[in-house]
Short mmCIF file of C-alpha atoms in Angstrom, two decimals:
data_model
loop_
_atom_site.label_atom_id
_atom_site.label_comp_id
_atom_site.label_asym_id
_atom_site.label_seq_id
_atom_site.Cartn_x
_atom_site.Cartn_y
_atom_site.Cartn_z
CA MET A 1 14.89 -5.21 -7.53
CA GLU A 2 16.40 -8.73 -6.46
CA LEU A 3 14.49 -9.14 -3.56
CA ILE A 4 11.20 -8.22 -5.12
CA LEU A 5 11.78 -11.24 -7.23
CA LYS A 6 13.08 -13.55 -4.79
CA TYR A 7 9.09 -13.26 -3.68
CA PHE A 8 7.93 -12.47 -6.76
CA PRO A 9 9.36 -14.76 -9.15
CA ASN A 10 6.29 -14.93 -11.74
CA LEU A 11 6.51 -11.09 -12.49
CA THR A 12 5.68 -10.12 -16.28
CA GLU A 13 8.65 -7.89 -18.07
CA GLU A 14 6.36 -5.00 -17.63
CA GLN A 15 6.29 -5.13 -14.38
CA ARG A 16 9.81 -5.55 -14.04
CA HIS A 17 10.45 -2.86 -15.52
CA GLN A 18 8.49 -0.86 -13.54
CA PHE A 19 9.48 -1.83 -10.52
CA GLU A 20 13.13 -1.30 -11.57
CA MET A 21 11.99 2.30 -12.92
CA LEU A 22 10.93 2.59 -9.13
CA LYS A 23 14.88 3.36 -8.10
CA ALA A 24 15.97 6.22 -10.23
CA LEU A 25 12.76 8.14 -10.01
CA TYR A 26 12.35 8.31 -6.10
CA GLU A 27 16.03 9.09 -5.62
CA ASP A 28 15.46 11.80 -8.32
CA TRP A 29 12.20 13.13 -6.84
CA ASN A 30 13.15 13.12 -3.37
CA GLN A 31 15.81 15.33 -3.57
CA LYS A 32 13.12 17.94 -4.51
CA ILE A 33 10.38 16.81 -2.57
CA ASN A 34 11.38 14.87 0.85
CA VAL A 35 8.83 11.61 0.63
CA ILE A 36 10.93 9.45 2.06
CA SER A 37 13.27 9.42 4.81
CA ARG A 38 16.61 10.74 3.36
CA LYS A 39 18.60 7.62 5.49
CA ASP A 40 15.98 5.64 4.07
CA ILE A 41 16.02 5.98 0.36
CA GLU A 42 18.47 3.33 0.05
CA ASN A 43 16.30 0.95 1.00
CA LEU A 44 13.67 1.53 -0.90
CA TYR A 45 12.90 -1.96 -1.95
CA GLU A 46 12.78 -3.56 1.05
CA HIS A 47 11.82 -0.80 3.40
CA HIS A 48 8.84 0.42 0.99
CA VAL A 49 8.19 -1.03 -2.32
CA LEU A 50 8.05 -4.89 -0.25
CA HIS A 51 6.71 -3.87 2.54
CA SER A 52 3.78 -2.27 0.44
CA LEU A 53 3.64 -5.78 -1.68
CA ALA A 54 2.77 -7.98 2.03
CA ILE A 55 -0.28 -6.64 1.36
CA ALA A 56 -0.36 -9.01 -2.23
CA LYS A 57 0.98 -11.96 0.29
CA ALA A 58 -2.75 -11.60 2.62
CA LEU A 59 -4.79 -11.17 -0.46
CA HIS A 60 -4.47 -11.82 -4.06
CA PHE A 61 -7.14 -9.10 -5.50
CA LYS A 62 -9.43 -10.69 -8.45
CA ALA A 63 -9.14 -8.62 -11.64
CA GLY A 64 -11.51 -5.69 -11.76
CA THR A 65 -11.44 -4.93 -7.95
CA SER A 66 -10.87 -1.49 -6.64
CA ILE A 67 -8.78 0.02 -3.82
CA LEU A 68 -8.58 3.12 -2.09
CA ASP A 69 -4.32 3.85 -1.38
CA PHE A 70 -5.33 6.24 1.95
CA GLY A 71 -2.94 8.64 2.75
CA THR A 72 -0.72 7.38 0.17
CA GLY A 73 2.12 9.87 0.43
CA GLY A 74 4.38 9.63 -2.51
CA GLY A 75 2.84 6.33 -3.89
CA PHE A 76 2.93 3.57 -1.13
CA PRO A 77 1.49 0.64 -0.71
CA GLY A 78 -0.48 1.71 -3.71
CA ILE A 79 2.12 2.63 -6.52
CA PRO A 80 3.66 -1.00 -6.01
CA LEU A 81 0.23 -2.86 -5.56
CA ALA A 82 -0.98 -1.41 -8.97
CA ILE A 83 2.17 -2.47 -10.63
CA MET A 84 1.12 -6.19 -8.74
CA PHE A 85 -2.04 -5.91 -10.27
CA PRO A 86 -2.45 -4.28 -13.40
CA GLU A 87 -6.23 -5.83 -14.00
CA CYS A 88 -7.18 -4.13 -10.40
CA GLN A 89 -8.30 -0.20 -10.41
CA PHE A 90 -6.44 2.22 -7.68
CA LYS A 91 -6.98 5.81 -6.56
CA LEU A 92 -4.08 7.30 -4.61
CA ILE A 93 -5.30 9.88 -2.09
CA ASP A 94 -3.53 12.49 0.01
CA GLY A 95 -3.87 15.73 1.84
CA THR A 96 -0.50 16.99 1.25
CA GLY A 97 -0.52 17.97 -2.36
CA LYS A 98 3.54 17.72 -3.37
CA LYS A 99 3.32 14.20 -1.78
CA ILE A 100 0.95 13.36 -4.63
CA ARG A 101 2.53 15.39 -7.36
CA VAL A 102 5.42 12.87 -6.60
CA ALA A 103 2.79 9.73 -7.12
CA ASN A 104 1.79 11.13 -10.18
CA GLU A 105 4.88 11.53 -11.74
CA VAL A 106 6.14 8.41 -11.15
CA ALA A 107 2.95 6.31 -11.86
CA GLN A 108 3.46 8.46 -15.16
CA ALA A 109 6.64 7.85 -15.62
CA ILE A 110 6.00 3.84 -15.34
CA GLY A 111 2.91 3.47 -17.55
CA LEU A 112 1.27 2.86 -14.48
CA GLU A 113 -2.97 3.54 -16.10
CA ASN A 114 -4.40 2.09 -13.37
CA CYS A 115 -3.28 3.89 -10.77
CA HIS A 116 -5.17 7.47 -9.84
CA PRO A 117 -3.81 9.85 -7.56
CA GLU A 118 -5.58 12.88 -6.19
CA HIS A 119 -4.89 15.43 -3.55
CA LEU A 120 -7.75 14.86 -1.25
CA ARG A 121 -8.00 14.27 2.19
CA GLY A 122 -9.88 10.82 3.38
CA GLU A 123 -12.79 12.82 4.74
CA TYR A 124 -14.10 14.24 1.16
CA GLU A 125 -13.42 11.23 -0.65
CA ARG A 126 -17.05 9.85 -1.24
CA GLY A 127 -16.35 7.03 -3.60
CA HIS A 128 -17.19 3.64 -2.72
CA TYR A 129 -14.32 0.93 -2.80
CA ASP A 130 -13.37 -2.97 -2.69
CA TYR A 131 -10.73 -2.20 0.23
CA VAL A 132 -9.43 0.57 1.39
CA VAL A 133 -4.93 -0.07 1.86
CA SER A 134 -3.34 1.89 4.24
CA ARG A 135 0.62 2.49 5.86
CA ALA A 136 0.88 3.49 9.49
CA VAL A 137 -1.32 7.06 8.21
CA MET A 138 -3.31 7.26 11.81
CA PRO A 139 -4.45 4.66 14.33
CA LEU A 140 -7.14 2.30 12.83
CA PRO A 141 -10.45 2.78 14.89
CA ASP A 142 -9.72 6.54 13.73
CA LEU A 143 -9.40 5.33 10.23
CA MET A 144 -12.31 3.14 10.14
CA LYS A 145 -14.29 6.19 11.62
CA ILE A 146 -13.68 7.93 7.92
CA VAL A 147 -13.44 4.98 5.12
CA ARG A 148 -16.57 3.12 6.50
CA LYS A 149 -18.76 5.42 4.31
CA ASN A 150 -16.51 3.85 1.77
CA ILE A 151 -16.38 0.56 1.54
CA SER A 152 -18.55 -1.47 -1.83
CA LYS A 153 -21.37 -3.75 -0.67
CA LYS A 154 -20.72 -5.33 -3.61
CA GLN A 155 -18.41 -8.81 -2.91
CA GLN A 156 -15.71 -10.00 -5.26
CA ASN A 157 -13.38 -11.56 -3.90
CA ALA A 158 -12.46 -14.27 -1.13
CA MET A 159 -11.56 -12.38 1.48
CA PRO A 160 -14.90 -10.17 2.30
CA ASN A 161 -14.54 -6.28 1.80
CA GLY A 162 -12.43 -3.68 3.95
CA VAL A 163 -9.63 -2.41 5.39
CA MET A 164 -5.90 -3.74 4.89
CA VAL A 165 -3.18 -2.09 7.13
CA LEU A 166 0.24 -2.06 6.97
CA LYS A 167 1.69 -1.57 10.71
CA GLY A 168 4.57 -2.40 13.49
CA GLY A 169 5.44 -2.27 16.69
CA GLU A 170 2.76 -3.36 19.13
CA VAL A 171 -0.31 -3.27 17.95
CA GLN A 172 -3.25 -5.02 20.22
CA HIS A 173 -4.64 -1.82 21.53
CA GLU A 174 -5.72 -0.78 18.19
CA ILE A 175 -6.93 -3.88 17.10
CA LEU A 176 -8.94 -4.22 20.41
CA PRO A 177 -12.13 -2.55 19.26
CA PHE A 178 -12.42 -4.88 15.94
CA ARG A 179 -10.49 -8.06 18.23
CA HIS A 180 -13.57 -10.48 16.92
CA LEU A 181 -13.03 -9.33 13.59
CA ALA A 182 -9.86 -8.23 12.92
CA GLN A 183 -7.18 -10.91 11.12
CA VAL A 184 -3.34 -10.15 12.68
CA ASN A 185 -0.80 -11.57 9.63
CA ASP A 186 2.75 -11.43 10.42
CA ILE A 187 4.33 -10.08 7.64
CA HIS A 188 8.28 -11.79 8.89
CA THR A 189 6.10 -15.33 8.12
CA TRP A 190 6.46 -14.41 4.35
CA PHE A 191 9.27 -12.13 4.30
CA GLY A 192 12.57 -12.85 5.69
CA GLU A 193 14.74 -10.23 6.45
CA GLU A 194 14.78 -8.58 9.88
CA TRP A 195 13.58 -5.25 9.48
CA PHE A 196 10.02 -7.00 8.79
CA LYS A 197 10.16 -8.52 12.52
CA LYS A 198 7.03 -7.06 14.29
CA LYS A 199 5.49 -5.67 11.25
CA TYR A 200 2.30 -6.72 10.38
CA VAL A 201 -0.72 -6.30 7.84
CA ILE A 202 -3.97 -6.01 9.76
CA TYR A 203 -7.29 -6.90 7.90
CA VAL A 204 -10.75 -5.74 9.09
CA PRO A 205 -13.53 -6.52 7.16
CA VAL A 206 -16.17 -3.66 7.14
#
């Protein structure tokens, strides 16, 4: 939790409490439904929560913004972002029902009223959103084909509506089809921990 406050020191008391609750909740649920690697659960705040919040460094969503978390798994990046932006609306979808169950239970337990997990494959999502966010779900060109239909035409943020994905490693081949549009943000410039080297927020306006 100290790691979150290191980079986001201006959290409200409610936000601090919600972030603090995540550890016990995910440890408990992970014993029943494996949504985070057993070896990695001890790194929850660095590898999952803070990693998700890199999107909050790339763009501060205005109040009223709608965001779709595509392939959320157990709730990343959607749940940390929903805590960070309580005046925005988040829909979290995943094709695996048991993972969405975890996301639902965690969101309810911490009182997240702006977070709506649903068991649904992305191909069948019909809603329109300002942004689609995702964390290493599939290659970017494949994701773009599916979610273009879900990007709203109405603009309200500093950056045009589009897609923001968390990726690691060599990403040049993935952004090649969008090389004139894509912005690649190096997370290590925001978060100094070694683990964030070669990890990126890639933004593609639509």
